[in-house]
Coordinates of C-alpha atoms and ligand atoms in Angstrom, one line a residue:
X1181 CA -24.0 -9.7 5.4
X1182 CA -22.2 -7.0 6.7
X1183 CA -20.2 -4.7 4.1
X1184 CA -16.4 -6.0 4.2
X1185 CA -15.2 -2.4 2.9
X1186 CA -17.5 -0.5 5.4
X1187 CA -16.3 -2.4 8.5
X1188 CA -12.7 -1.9 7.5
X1189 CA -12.7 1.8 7.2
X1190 CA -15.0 1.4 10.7
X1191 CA -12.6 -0.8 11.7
X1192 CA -9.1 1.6 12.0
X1193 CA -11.4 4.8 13.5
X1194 CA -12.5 2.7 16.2
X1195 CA -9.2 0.9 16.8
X1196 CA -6.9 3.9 16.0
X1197 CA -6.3 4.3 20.0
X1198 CA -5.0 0.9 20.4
X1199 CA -3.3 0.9 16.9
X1200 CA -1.4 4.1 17.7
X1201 CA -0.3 2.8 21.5
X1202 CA 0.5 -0.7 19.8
X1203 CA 3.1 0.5 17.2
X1204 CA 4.5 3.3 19.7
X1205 CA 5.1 0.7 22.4
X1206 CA 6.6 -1.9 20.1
X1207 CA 3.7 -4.1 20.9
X1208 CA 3.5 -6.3 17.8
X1209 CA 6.0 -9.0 17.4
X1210 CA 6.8 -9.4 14.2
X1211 CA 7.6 -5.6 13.3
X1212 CA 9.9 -5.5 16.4
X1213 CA 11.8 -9.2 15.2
X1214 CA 12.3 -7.8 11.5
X1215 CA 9.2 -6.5 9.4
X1216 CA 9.5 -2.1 10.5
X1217 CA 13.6 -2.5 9.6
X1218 CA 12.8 -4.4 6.4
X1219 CA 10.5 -1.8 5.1
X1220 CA 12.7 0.9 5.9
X1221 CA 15.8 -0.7 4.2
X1222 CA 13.9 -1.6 0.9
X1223 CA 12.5 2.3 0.8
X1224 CA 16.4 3.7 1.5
X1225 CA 18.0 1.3 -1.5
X1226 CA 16.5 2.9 -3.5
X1227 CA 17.7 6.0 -2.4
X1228 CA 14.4 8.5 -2.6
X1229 CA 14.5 12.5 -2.2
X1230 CA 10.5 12.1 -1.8
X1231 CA 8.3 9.1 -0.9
X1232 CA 4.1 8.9 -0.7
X1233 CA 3.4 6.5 2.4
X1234 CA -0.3 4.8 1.4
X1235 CA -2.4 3.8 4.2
X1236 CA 0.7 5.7 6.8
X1237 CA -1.8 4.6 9.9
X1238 CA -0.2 6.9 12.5
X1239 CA 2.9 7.5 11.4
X1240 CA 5.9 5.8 12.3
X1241 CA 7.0 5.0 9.1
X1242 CA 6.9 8.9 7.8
X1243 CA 9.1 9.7 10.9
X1244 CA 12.0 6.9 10.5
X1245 CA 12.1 8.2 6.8
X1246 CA 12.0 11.8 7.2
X1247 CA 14.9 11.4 9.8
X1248 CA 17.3 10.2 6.7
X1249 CA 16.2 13.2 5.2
X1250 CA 13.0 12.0 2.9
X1251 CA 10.5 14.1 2.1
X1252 CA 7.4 12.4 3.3
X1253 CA 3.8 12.5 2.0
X1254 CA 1.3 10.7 4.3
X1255 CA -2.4 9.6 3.8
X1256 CA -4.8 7.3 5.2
X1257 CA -8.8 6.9 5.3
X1258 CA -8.4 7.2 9.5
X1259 CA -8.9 10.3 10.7
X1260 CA -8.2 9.3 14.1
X1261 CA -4.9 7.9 13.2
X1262 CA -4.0 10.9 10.8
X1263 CA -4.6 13.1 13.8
X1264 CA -1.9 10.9 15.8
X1265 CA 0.6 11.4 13.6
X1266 CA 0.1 15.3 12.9
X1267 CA 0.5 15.5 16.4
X1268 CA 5.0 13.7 16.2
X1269 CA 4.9 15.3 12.4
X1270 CA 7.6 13.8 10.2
X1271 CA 5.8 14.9 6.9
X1272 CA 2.5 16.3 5.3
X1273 CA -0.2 14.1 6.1
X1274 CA -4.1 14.2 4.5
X1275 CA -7.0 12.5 5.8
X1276 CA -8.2 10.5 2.6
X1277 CA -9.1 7.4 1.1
X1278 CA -7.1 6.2 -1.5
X1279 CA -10.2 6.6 -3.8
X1280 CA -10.3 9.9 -3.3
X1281 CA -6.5 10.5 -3.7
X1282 CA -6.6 9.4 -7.2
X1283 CA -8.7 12.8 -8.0
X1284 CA -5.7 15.2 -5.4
X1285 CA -2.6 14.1 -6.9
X1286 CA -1.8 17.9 -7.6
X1287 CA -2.7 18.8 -3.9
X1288 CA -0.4 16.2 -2.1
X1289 CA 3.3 17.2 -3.5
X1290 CA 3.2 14.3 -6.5
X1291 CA 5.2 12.9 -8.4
X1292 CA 7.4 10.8 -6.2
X1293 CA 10.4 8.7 -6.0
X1294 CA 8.7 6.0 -4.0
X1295 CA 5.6 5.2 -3.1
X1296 CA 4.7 2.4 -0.2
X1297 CA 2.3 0.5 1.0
X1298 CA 3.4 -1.0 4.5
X1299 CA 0.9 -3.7 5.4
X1300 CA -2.0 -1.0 4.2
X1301 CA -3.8 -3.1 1.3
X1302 CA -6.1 -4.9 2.6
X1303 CA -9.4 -4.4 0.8
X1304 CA -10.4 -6.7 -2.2
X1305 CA -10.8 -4.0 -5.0
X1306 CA -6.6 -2.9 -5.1
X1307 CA -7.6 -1.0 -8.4
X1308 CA -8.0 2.0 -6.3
X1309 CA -4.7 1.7 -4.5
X1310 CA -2.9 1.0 -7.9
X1311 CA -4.3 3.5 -9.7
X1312 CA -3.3 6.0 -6.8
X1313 CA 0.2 4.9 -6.6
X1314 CA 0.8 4.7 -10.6
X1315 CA -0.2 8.4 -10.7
X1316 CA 1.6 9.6 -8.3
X1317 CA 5.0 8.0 -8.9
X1318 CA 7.5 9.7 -11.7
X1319 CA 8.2 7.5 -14.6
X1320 CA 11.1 5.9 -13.2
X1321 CA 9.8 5.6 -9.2
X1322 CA 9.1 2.3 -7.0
X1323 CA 5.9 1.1 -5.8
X1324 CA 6.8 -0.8 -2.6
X1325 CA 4.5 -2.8 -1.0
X1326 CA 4.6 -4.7 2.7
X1327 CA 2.2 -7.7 3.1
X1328 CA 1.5 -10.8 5.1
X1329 CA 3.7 -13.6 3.6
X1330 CA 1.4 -15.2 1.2
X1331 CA 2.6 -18.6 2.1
X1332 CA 3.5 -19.0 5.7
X1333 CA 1.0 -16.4 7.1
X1334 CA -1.9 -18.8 6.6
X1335 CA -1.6 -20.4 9.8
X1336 CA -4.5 -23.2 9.5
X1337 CA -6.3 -21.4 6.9
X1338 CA -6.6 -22.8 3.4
X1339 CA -4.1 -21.6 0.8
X1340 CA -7.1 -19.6 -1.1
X1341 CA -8.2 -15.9 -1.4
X1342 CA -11.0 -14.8 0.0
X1343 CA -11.8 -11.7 3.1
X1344 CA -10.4 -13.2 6.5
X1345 CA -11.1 -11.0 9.9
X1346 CA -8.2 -10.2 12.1
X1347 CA -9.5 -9.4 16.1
X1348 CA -5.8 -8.2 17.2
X1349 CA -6.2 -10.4 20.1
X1350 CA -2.6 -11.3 20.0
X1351 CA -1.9 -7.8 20.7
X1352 CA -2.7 -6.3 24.3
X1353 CA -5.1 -3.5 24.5
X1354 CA -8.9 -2.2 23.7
X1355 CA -9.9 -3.0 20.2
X1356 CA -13.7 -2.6 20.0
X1357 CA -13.9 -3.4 16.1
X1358 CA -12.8 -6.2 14.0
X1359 CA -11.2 -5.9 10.8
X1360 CA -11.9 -7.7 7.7
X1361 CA -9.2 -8.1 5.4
X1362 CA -8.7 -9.8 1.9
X1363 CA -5.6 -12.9 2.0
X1364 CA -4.6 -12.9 -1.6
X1365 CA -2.2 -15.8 -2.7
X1366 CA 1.0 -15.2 -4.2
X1367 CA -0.4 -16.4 -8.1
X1368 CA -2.8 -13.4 -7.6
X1369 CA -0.4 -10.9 -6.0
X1370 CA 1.8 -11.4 -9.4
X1371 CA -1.7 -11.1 -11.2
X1372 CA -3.0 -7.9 -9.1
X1373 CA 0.4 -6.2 -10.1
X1374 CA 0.9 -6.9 -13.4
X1375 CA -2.9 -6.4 -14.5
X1376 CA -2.3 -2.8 -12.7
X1377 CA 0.8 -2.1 -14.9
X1378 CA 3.6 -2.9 -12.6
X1379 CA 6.6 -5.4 -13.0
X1380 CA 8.0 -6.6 -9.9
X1381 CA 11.8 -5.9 -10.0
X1382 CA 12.5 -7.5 -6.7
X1383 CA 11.3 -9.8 -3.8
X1384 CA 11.9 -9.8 -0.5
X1385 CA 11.4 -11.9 2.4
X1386 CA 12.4 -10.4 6.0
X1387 CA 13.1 -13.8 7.8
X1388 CA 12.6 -14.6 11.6
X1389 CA 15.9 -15.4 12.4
X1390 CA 14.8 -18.0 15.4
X1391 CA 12.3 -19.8 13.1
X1392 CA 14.1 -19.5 9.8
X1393 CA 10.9 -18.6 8.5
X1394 CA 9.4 -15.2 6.3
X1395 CA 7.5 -12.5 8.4
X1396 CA 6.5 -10.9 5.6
X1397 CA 6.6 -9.8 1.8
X1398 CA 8.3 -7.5 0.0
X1399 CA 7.5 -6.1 -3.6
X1400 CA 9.6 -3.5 -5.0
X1401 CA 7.8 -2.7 -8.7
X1402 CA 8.1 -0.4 -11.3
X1403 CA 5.8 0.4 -13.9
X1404 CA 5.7 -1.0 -17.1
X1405 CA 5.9 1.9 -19.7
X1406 CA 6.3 0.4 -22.7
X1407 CA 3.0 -1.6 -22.1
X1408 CA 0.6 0.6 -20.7
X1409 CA 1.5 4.2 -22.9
Ligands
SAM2369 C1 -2.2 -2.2 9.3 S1 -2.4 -0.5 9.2 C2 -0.8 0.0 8.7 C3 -0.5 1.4 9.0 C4 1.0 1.9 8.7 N1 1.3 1.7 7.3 C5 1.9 1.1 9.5 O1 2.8 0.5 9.0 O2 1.8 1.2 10.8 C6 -3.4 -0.3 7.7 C7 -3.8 1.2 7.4 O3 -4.3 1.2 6.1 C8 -5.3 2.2 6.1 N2 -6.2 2.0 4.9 C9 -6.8 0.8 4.6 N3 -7.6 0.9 3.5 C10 -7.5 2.3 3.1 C11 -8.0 3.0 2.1 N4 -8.9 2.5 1.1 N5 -7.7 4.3 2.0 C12 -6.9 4.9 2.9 N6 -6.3 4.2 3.9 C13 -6.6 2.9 4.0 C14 -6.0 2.1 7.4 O4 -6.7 3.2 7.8 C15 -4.8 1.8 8.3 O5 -4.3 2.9 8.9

C-alpha cells in the first residue's frame, strides 16, 4: 500500500508544471465561476495588514492580496511550485512543510492577522496544519480555510471520510502523478476545528450561480482563548 502522505507531497513536485500553467490560464472551472473571488473577499473582510498563505502552491493568491496592499507570507512543501511563484513575487515565500513550519515561526514574519488555507489541507493528520496556523496567528487573527463542499462535492462517492485520489483529468494538461487526498465530512470538519482550538465564527458557501449549488467551503475561525490558555 502505497504511503498516502508520501504520494501527496510526490504528487504537487511532479505536477507543479501543470498546476502552475492551470491556475495562470484560468484552467479550472470552478475557481474561475466563483471559488478564487470568494477566497479573496473573505481574507479582505476582515481587513488584514499581514496574512500567512498555507499551502500558497504557486502563488496567485499572495499576488491578488498583496495588490490591496497585504503583507503576504507564503509556504508550501513544493519546491517546484515555490520556485513559480518567487519568480511573479507578491510576498516572502519558504519552501516548507507545514511540519516543519511549526519549529520557524520566528523566521517567516509571524504573528499575523490572517492566516489561510485555500484548498491546501488535504492530508489526514490536520494536527500539523493547526498547530502551524494557531501559532502563527495573533490572539485576535482568522484562520481561513477553502475546501471542497463537504456535501455536494461527493459526486457518487459515499458521504464518509476516508483518502480519495484526484487524477486532474478534468483539467487539460500533463499531470504524471496522482494525488491522494483525505474527503472529511462536515460533522468532522466542526470536530477537526474545535479539537484544534478554533471556533468557527462564520460559514460560507460561494454558489454557482447557473446550478444554484455550493462550489466550495468557507471557514472563517478564531481561536478559542479562554479554552485552550
Ligand atoms: C490544491 S493546491 C492549492 C494551492 C494554492 N493554495 C492555490 O489556491 O492555488 C494544494 C497545495 O498544498 C500544498 N501542501 C499540501 N500539503 C502540504 C504540507 N503538509 N505542507 C506544505 N504544503 C502542503 C501542496 O504542495 C499544494 O501546493
Amino acid at each position: 500500500v502505497p504511503d498516502e502522505k508520501e504520494q501527496l507531497q510526490r504528487s504537487w513536485i511532479a505536477n507543479a508544471p501543470a498546476w502552475r500553467d492551470a491556475v495562470r490560464e484560468r484552467k479550472i472551472d470552478s475557481r474561475r465561476v466563483a471559488t478564487d473571488a470568494a477566497i479573496i473577499d473573505a481574507v479582505m473582510s476582515l481587513g488584514p495588514e499581514s496574512v500567512l498563505d498555507l499551502g500558497c502552491g504557486e502563488g496567485w493568491l499572495a499576488r491578488e492580496l498583496s495588490s490591496r496592499d497585504v503583507r503576504v507570507v507564503g509556504v508550501d512543501a513544493s519546491r517546484p511550485l515555490i520556485d513559480a511563484a518567487e519568480e511573479l513575487g507578491g510576498g516572502s515565500f519558504y519552501a516548507i512543510s507545514y511540519e516543519e513550519l511549526i519549529a520557524a515561526h520566528a523566521k517567516v514574519g509571524a504573528p499575523f492577522d490572517v492566516v489561510v488555507a485555500n484548498f491546501s489541507i488535504l492530508e489526514e493528520d490536520i494536527r500539523p496544519i493547526f498547530t502551524a496556523a494557531a501559532g502563527m496567528l495573533k490572539d485576535d487573527g482568522a484562520f481561513v480555510i477553502q475546501t471542497v463542499h463537504p456535501a455536494f462535492a461527493v459526486g457518487e462517492a459515499p458521504y464518509v471520510s476516508g483518502w480519495r485520489t484526484e487524477t486532474f483529468a478534468a483539467i487539460d494538461g500533463e499531470w504524471p502523478e496522482p494525488m491522494p487526498w483525505y474527503f472529511r465530512t462536515l460533522g468532522e470538519w466542526v470536530h477537526a476545528l474545535s479539537e484544534n482550538g478554533f471556533v468557527i465564527g462564520e460559514v460560507r458557501e460561494p454558489l454557482d450561480a447557473r446550478q444554484y449549488r455550493p462550489l466550495s467551503m468557507i471557514f472563517v475561525c478564531r481561536r478559542a482563548l479562554a479554552h485552550s490558555e
